Structure formats: structure tokens, C-alpha cells
């Protein structure tokens, strides 16, 4: 197996310096001043990063992406060092996503190894938060490539729980099903231990709500409240686009769902993007916040009051979307 470059090889800060940066408050999310930033998932080159910084200026802040290779991290470090507020696991990118729900010890061991590497990356860049997709309703390792992941999520054991075939969307009863519960419980137990490990290093572990797809864990406001109550060191990442899809699939009021999760007091970071979902249509487009039909003003009013970090995770018009969020965070008119 090829060894990944260590932090020293990537030209980053020593771990103790990174831990100090992570604790200093400006990158903490909900502890001190909240930050508006952008996910690097929408930037595929150094030129794109440079262009964004040129447009936004000295206040440009970033979330490291799970799609970033060790090589790209090393190349980008001079541009973004001192500007990184969070990292999305796994970072650097890995062949598989973490699956803390698996009953296979080898899958869990690799997941924890990858999360340790991600913690090292976060510390090296001074990030105060690491965002995590907690796991899946399978013992298998889950490929990070969608093309490789789709056949696993189409396996026969998932079919009985599919309510909407387009997108393999589940219903609200899925989380109470016999096939789901043991995976959720294993993930919760391991999340607590991992969150405590991260907290000792000065970094917050934030679990993200996922799309309501069969095979994925933790979609609903109720589940996010359960996660928030597990341990003082376990935090949440509220993905407003994913929750928008879930509101149509599960039939709850979207804005009330947002308020419920924010009301936990445990949201460290918000992922901000829109999509074209509606009743009977479920799309995780990660489109501009100005997507027609998306309740932009109401959403930003709710999340801007949360003191969580506000991270644009759209894949288009990143500077324009950042300016919209900056205006909302400052209490100004956005349109």
C-alpha cells in the first residue's frame, strides 16, 4: 500500500501549532465569531482557488474537501494556509468513505485510520472542525467514487426499503427498521469515542445529515437531535440542501426542521447549497443558492442567527454565493 505524505512532507505547520490555531476561536464554529467560507469541493485547480481569493479578498475562508488529493493539498497550502476553518473527511481523499457502522473490524479499523489522518490534516491547516458522513447500512467499505458506490447501494437487501425508485429514496420509517437500527447504534457508539479523541486535540467532530437514500445513515431532524445529545464533544454539520430533499421525502416542514436542528445548540457548521427538489422529485444538485423555488431568505435568516460557520457547498458561482451569505451574516439585504 502506498504511504500518504505526512504533514511535514506537505509543508504544513507542526501539529502543536495547528492545535493552537484550531483552539483560538476564529475557526471554532459556535465558539467565538462564526465564519463564512466555501468548500473546496467546487474548485478543481489552483487557478480556481486563486481566482476566488482575488474576488473575495482577505476574508476568503475555506473548508478542505474530501476530494482533495495529498498532492493538491500540498500545492494549495501556500494559498490557503491560515484561511482554513474546517475539513471534510476524509482528507486527503481516500478510496473509501469512513463507515463507523460496519460490523467488519477491518472496515472500522481503516475508517479510524483515515479519520486519524484527517485529524492530522485539520491540525496542520489550523482547522477547528472536521465534518463527517458517519456511516452506512452495510458492513462493506463504501467507495468514495459514486460510480463504485452505486452498485453497493443497489444490492437486493436495500430494495424493500426504497419508497421512491428514482434516487433510491427511503421514507421516515426507515430509521426504525430492523435492518437500520443496529448500524445506527454502532455508528453512535464509535462517534462518541472519535469525538472525544478529536476534542483532546482541540478539533470539533461534526456529523452531517445525509440525503434520504436507502443505505445512508442519519437524515432527519429527530436523528440529528439524538446525535447532538450523545456527548458534549459530538457536534453537528447541518446540510441545508440535504435537509431540503429529506423534507419532501419524509413530509415535514422544511424551515421548522432547520429550526429544530439549530435549536440543539450543537451545530458547529452549516453546508449551504440549493437543489431542484420538490414533491416526487429528489435531486442533490448542489446548485446556486438562488435556485428557483428554494426558500433562500428564510434559510439564511435561520442559519445566520446560529453562530455556526456558514460554508457554501455549491458547485457554481462560488464567489457570488459567498457574497450572498456574507450579507446575510451581516444582517443586510441579500437580494
Coordinates of C-alpha atoms in Angstrom, one line a residue:
X1 CA 0.0 0.0 0.0
X2 CA 1.3 3.4 -0.9
X3 CA 2.0 5.6 2.1
X4 CA 0.4 9.0 2.2
X5 CA 2.7 12.1 2.7
X6 CA 2.9 13.2 6.3
X7 CA 2.2 16.8 7.3
X8 CA 5.9 17.7 7.2
X9 CA 6.1 16.4 3.6
X10 CA 3.1 18.7 2.7
X11 CA 4.9 21.7 4.1
X12 CA 2.3 22.4 6.8
X13 CA 2.6 23.6 10.4
X14 CA 3.7 21.3 13.2
X15 CA 0.8 19.6 15.0
X16 CA 1.1 21.6 18.2
X17 CA 0.9 24.9 16.2
X18 CA -2.1 23.5 14.3
X19 CA -3.8 22.6 17.5
X20 CA -3.3 26.1 18.9
X21 CA -4.8 27.6 15.7
X22 CA -7.7 25.2 16.0
X23 CA -8.4 26.3 19.5
X24 CA -8.0 30.0 19.0
X25 CA -11.7 30.7 18.4
X26 CA -12.0 32.3 15.0
X27 CA -12.2 28.8 13.3
X28 CA -14.3 27.2 16.0
X29 CA -17.8 27.4 14.8
X30 CA -20.3 28.3 17.5
X31 CA -17.4 29.3 19.9
X32 CA -16.4 32.8 19.2
X33 CA -17.2 34.6 16.0
X34 CA -18.7 32.5 13.2
X35 CA -17.1 32.4 9.8
X36 CA -18.4 32.5 6.3
X37 CA -16.4 30.3 3.8
X38 CA -16.6 28.0 0.9
X39 CA -15.9 24.3 0.3
X40 CA -13.1 23.5 -2.0
X41 CA -15.2 20.7 -3.5
X42 CA -16.2 23.2 -6.1
X43 CA -12.6 24.1 -7.0
X44 CA -10.5 21.7 -9.0
X45 CA -7.4 23.7 -9.6
X46 CA -5.0 26.2 -8.0
X47 CA -6.2 28.8 -10.6
X48 CA -9.8 28.4 -9.3
X49 CA -8.6 28.9 -5.7
X50 CA -6.6 32.0 -6.7
X51 CA -9.5 33.4 -8.7
X52 CA -11.8 33.0 -5.7
X53 CA -9.3 34.7 -3.4
X54 CA -8.9 37.6 -5.9
X55 CA -12.7 38.1 -5.9
X56 CA -13.4 37.7 -2.2
X57 CA -10.3 39.3 -0.8
X58 CA -8.6 38.8 2.5
X59 CA -11.7 37.4 4.2
X60 CA -11.7 34.3 2.0
X61 CA -12.0 31.2 4.1
X62 CA -12.1 27.5 3.1
X63 CA -13.3 24.0 4.0
X64 CA -10.9 21.3 2.8
X65 CA -12.7 18.8 0.5
X66 CA -12.8 15.0 0.7
X67 CA -11.9 15.1 -3.0
X68 CA -8.5 16.7 -2.4
X69 CA -5.5 14.5 -3.0
X70 CA -2.4 14.8 -0.9
X71 CA -0.7 16.4 -3.9
X72 CA -3.3 19.1 -4.3
X73 CA -3.3 19.8 -0.6
X74 CA 0.5 20.4 -0.8
X75 CA 0.2 22.6 -3.8
X76 CA -2.7 24.6 -2.3
X77 CA -1.1 25.0 1.2
X78 CA 0.7 28.3 0.4
X79 CA -2.6 29.8 -0.9
X80 CA -4.9 28.7 1.9
X81 CA -2.8 28.3 5.0
X82 CA -4.3 30.5 7.7
X83 CA -7.6 30.6 5.8
X84 CA -8.9 27.0 6.5
X85 CA -11.8 26.8 9.1
X86 CA -12.8 23.2 8.5
X87 CA -12.1 19.9 6.7
X88 CA -14.5 17.4 5.3
X89 CA -13.4 13.8 5.9
X90 CA -11.6 12.1 4.5
X91 CA -8.8 14.5 3.7
X92 CA -6.6 13.7 1.8
X93 CA -9.0 11.8 -0.3
X94 CA -9.3 8.0 0.2
X95 CA -10.6 5.1 -1.8
X96 CA -13.4 4.6 0.7
X97 CA -15.6 6.8 2.9
X98 CA -15.5 6.1 6.7
X99 CA -18.1 3.5 7.7
X100 CA -18.3 3.6 11.5
X101 CA -21.5 1.5 11.4
X102 CA -19.8 -1.6 9.9
X103 CA -19.6 -4.9 11.9
X104 CA -16.4 -5.8 9.9
X105 CA -13.4 -4.9 12.2
X106 CA -11.2 -4.3 9.2
X107 CA -13.6 -1.8 7.7
X108 CA -13.8 0.0 11.0
X109 CA -10.0 -0.1 11.6
X110 CA -9.4 1.5 8.2
X111 CA -12.1 4.1 8.8
X112 CA -10.5 5.1 12.1
X113 CA -7.0 5.2 10.4
X114 CA -8.4 7.5 7.8
X115 CA -10.0 9.7 10.4
X116 CA -6.7 10.0 12.2
X117 CA -5.1 11.1 9.0
X118 CA -7.9 13.7 8.5
X119 CA -7.3 15.0 12.1
X120 CA -3.7 15.4 11.3
X121 CA -4.6 17.3 8.1
X122 CA -7.0 19.6 10.1
X123 CA -4.4 20.4 12.7
X124 CA -1.8 21.1 10.0
X125 CA -4.0 23.6 8.4
X126 CA -5.4 25.1 11.6
X127 CA -9.0 23.9 11.0
X128 CA -11.2 23.8 14.1
X129 CA -13.9 21.5 12.7
X130 CA -13.9 18.2 10.8
X131 CA -17.2 17.2 9.0
X132 CA -18.0 13.5 8.7
X133 CA -20.5 11.3 7.0
X134 CA -20.8 8.8 9.8
X135 CA -21.6 5.6 8.0
X136 CA -23.8 3.3 6.0
X137 CA -26.3 0.5 6.5
X138 CA -23.8 -2.2 5.4
X139 CA -20.7 -3.9 6.7
X140 CA -18.9 -3.2 3.4
X141 CA -16.4 -0.5 2.8
X142 CA -18.2 2.3 1.0
X143 CA -16.3 3.6 -2.1
X144 CA -15.8 7.4 -2.3
X145 CA -16.4 7.2 -6.0
X146 CA -20.2 7.4 -6.8
X147 CA -19.7 5.0 -9.8
X148 CA -18.3 2.4 -7.5
X149 CA -20.7 3.1 -4.7
X150 CA -23.9 2.8 -6.7
X151 CA -23.7 -1.0 -7.2
X152 CA -23.4 -1.5 -3.5
X153 CA -26.4 0.8 -2.8
X154 CA -28.4 -1.2 -5.4
X155 CA -27.9 -4.5 -3.7
X156 CA -31.1 -6.6 -3.0
X157 CA -31.0 -6.1 0.7
X158 CA -31.8 -2.4 0.2
X159 CA -34.8 -2.8 -2.2
X160 CA -37.5 -3.4 0.4
X161 CA -36.8 0.0 2.0
X162 CA -37.0 2.0 -1.2
X163 CA -40.1 4.2 -1.3
X164 CA -39.1 6.2 -4.4
X165 CA -37.2 4.4 -7.0
X166 CA -35.7 7.5 -8.6
X167 CA -32.7 8.1 -6.3
X168 CA -33.5 5.0 -4.1
X169 CA -35.2 7.3 -1.6
X170 CA -36.3 5.9 1.8
X171 CA -39.3 7.0 3.9
X172 CA -39.3 8.2 7.5
X173 CA -40.0 4.7 8.8
X174 CA -36.5 3.6 7.6
X175 CA -34.7 4.6 10.7
X176 CA -37.0 2.4 12.8
X177 CA -36.5 -0.7 10.6
X178 CA -34.7 -3.8 11.9
X179 CA -32.0 -3.5 9.2
X180 CA -31.2 0.1 10.1
X181 CA -31.1 0.2 13.9
X182 CA -28.0 -1.9 14.6
X183 CA -25.9 0.1 12.1
X184 CA -27.1 3.4 13.6
X185 CA -26.3 2.2 17.1
X186 CA -22.8 1.0 16.2
X187 CA -22.1 4.3 14.5
X188 CA -23.3 6.3 17.5
X189 CA -21.0 4.4 19.9
X190 CA -18.0 4.9 17.7
X191 CA -18.8 8.6 17.0
X192 CA -18.7 9.3 20.7
X193 CA -15.3 7.8 21.1
X194 CA -14.0 9.5 18.0
X195 CA -15.4 12.9 19.0
X196 CA -13.6 12.7 22.3
X197 CA -10.4 11.8 20.6
X198 CA -10.8 14.9 18.3
X199 CA -11.7 17.1 21.3
X200 CA -8.5 16.2 23.1
X201 CA -6.7 17.6 20.0
X202 CA -8.7 20.8 20.0
X203 CA -10.9 19.9 17.0
X204 CA -14.7 19.5 16.8
X205 CA -16.1 16.5 15.1
X206 CA -19.4 17.4 13.3
X207 CA -21.7 14.7 11.9
X208 CA -23.5 15.8 8.7
X209 CA -27.1 14.9 7.9
X210 CA -27.2 12.9 4.7
X211 CA -29.6 12.5 1.7
X212 CA -32.6 10.3 2.5
X213 CA -31.2 7.5 0.4
X214 CA -31.5 3.8 1.4
X215 CA -28.2 2.7 2.8
X216 CA -27.3 6.1 4.3
X217 CA -27.4 7.0 8.0
X218 CA -28.9 10.0 9.8
X219 CA -31.2 12.1 7.7
X220 CA -34.0 13.5 9.9
X221 CA -34.2 16.3 12.4
X222 CA -35.0 13.8 15.1
X223 CA -31.9 11.8 14.4
X224 CA -29.8 14.9 14.5
X225 CA -31.2 15.8 17.9
X226 CA -30.3 12.2 19.1
X227 CA -26.7 12.7 17.9
X228 CA -26.5 16.1 19.5
X229 CA -27.4 14.6 22.9
X230 CA -25.0 11.7 22.8
X231 CA -21.9 13.6 24.1
X232 CA -20.8 17.1 24.8
X233 CA -17.9 16.6 22.4
X234 CA -20.0 15.5 19.4
X235 CA -21.2 18.3 17.1
X236 CA -23.4 18.6 14.0
X237 CA -23.0 19.9 10.5
X238 CA -26.4 21.0 9.1
X239 CA -26.5 20.5 5.4
X240 CA -29.5 22.7 4.3
X241 CA -29.6 21.1 0.8
X242 CA -29.8 17.6 2.1
X243 CA -32.5 18.5 4.6
X244 CA -34.5 20.2 1.8
X245 CA -34.6 16.8 0.0
X246 CA -35.5 15.0 3.2
X247 CA -38.4 17.3 3.9
X248 CA -40.1 16.3 0.7
X249 CA -39.3 12.6 1.1
X250 CA -40.4 12.5 4.7
X251 CA -43.2 15.1 4.6
X252 CA -42.1 17.6 7.3
X253 CA -42.0 21.4 7.3
X254 CA -38.5 22.3 6.0
X255 CA -38.0 25.5 7.9
X256 CA -39.2 24.0 11.1
X257 CA -36.8 21.2 10.6
X258 CA -34.0 23.7 10.2
X259 CA -35.0 25.4 13.4
X260 CA -35.2 22.1 15.2
X261 CA -31.6 21.1 14.4
X262 CA -30.3 24.7 15.1
X263 CA -32.2 24.6 18.4
X264 CA -30.0 21.7 19.6
X265 CA -27.2 24.3 20.2
X266 CA -24.7 21.8 18.7
X267 CA -24.5 22.9 15.1
X268 CA -20.8 23.8 14.5
X269 CA -21.1 24.3 10.7
X270 CA -23.7 24.6 8.0
X271 CA -23.3 23.5 4.4
X272 CA -25.2 25.9 2.1
X273 CA -26.4 24.9 -1.3
X274 CA -29.7 24.5 -3.1
X275 CA -31.3 22.0 -5.3
X276 CA -34.3 21.5 -7.6
X277 CA -36.1 19.0 -5.4
X278 CA -39.9 19.1 -5.0
X279 CA -42.6 16.6 -4.1
X280 CA -41.9 13.4 -6.1
X281 CA -38.5 14.8 -7.3
X282 CA -35.3 14.4 -5.3
X283 CA -32.1 16.0 -6.6
X284 CA -28.9 16.7 -4.7
X285 CA -27.8 19.3 -7.3
X286 CA -25.5 21.4 -5.0
X287 CA -26.6 24.3 -7.2
X288 CA -26.5 28.0 -6.5
X289 CA -28.4 29.3 -3.5
X290 CA -30.6 31.3 -5.9
X291 CA -32.1 28.1 -7.3
X292 CA -35.8 28.8 -8.2
X293 CA -38.1 27.6 -5.5
X294 CA -35.5 27.3 -2.7
X295 CA -36.5 29.5 0.3
X296 CA -33.2 31.3 0.4
X297 CA -34.0 34.3 2.5
X298 CA -35.8 32.3 5.2
X299 CA -33.0 29.7 5.3
X300 CA -30.2 32.3 5.6
X301 CA -32.1 34.1 8.3
X302 CA -32.3 30.9 10.4
X303 CA -28.7 29.7 10.0
X304 CA -27.1 33.2 10.2
X305 CA -28.5 33.5 13.8
X306 CA -27.0 30.2 14.8
X307 CA -23.4 31.3 15.2
X308 CA -22.3 28.3 13.3
X309 CA -19.8 28.6 10.5
X310 CA -21.6 29.1 7.1
X311 CA -19.9 27.1 4.3
X312 CA -21.0 27.5 0.7
X313 CA -21.0 24.0 -0.8
X314 CA -22.4 24.8 -4.2
X315 CA -20.5 23.8 -7.3
X316 CA -21.3 27.0 -9.3
X317 CA -20.8 30.8 -8.8
X318 CA -18.9 30.3 -5.6
X319 CA -17.9 33.9 -5.2
X320 CA -21.4 35.2 -5.8
X321 CA -22.9 32.7 -3.3
X322 CA -20.3 33.6 -0.8
X323 CA -21.2 37.3 -1.1
X324 CA -24.9 36.4 -0.5
X325 CA -24.0 34.5 2.7
X326 CA -21.7 37.3 3.9
X327 CA -24.6 39.8 3.5
X328 CA -26.9 37.5 5.4
X329 CA -24.4 37.0 8.2
X330 CA -24.0 40.8 8.5
X331 CA -27.8 41.3 8.6
X332 CA -28.0 43.0 5.3
X333 CA -30.5 42.5 2.4
X334 CA -29.3 39.7 0.2
X335 CA -31.2 40.3 -3.0

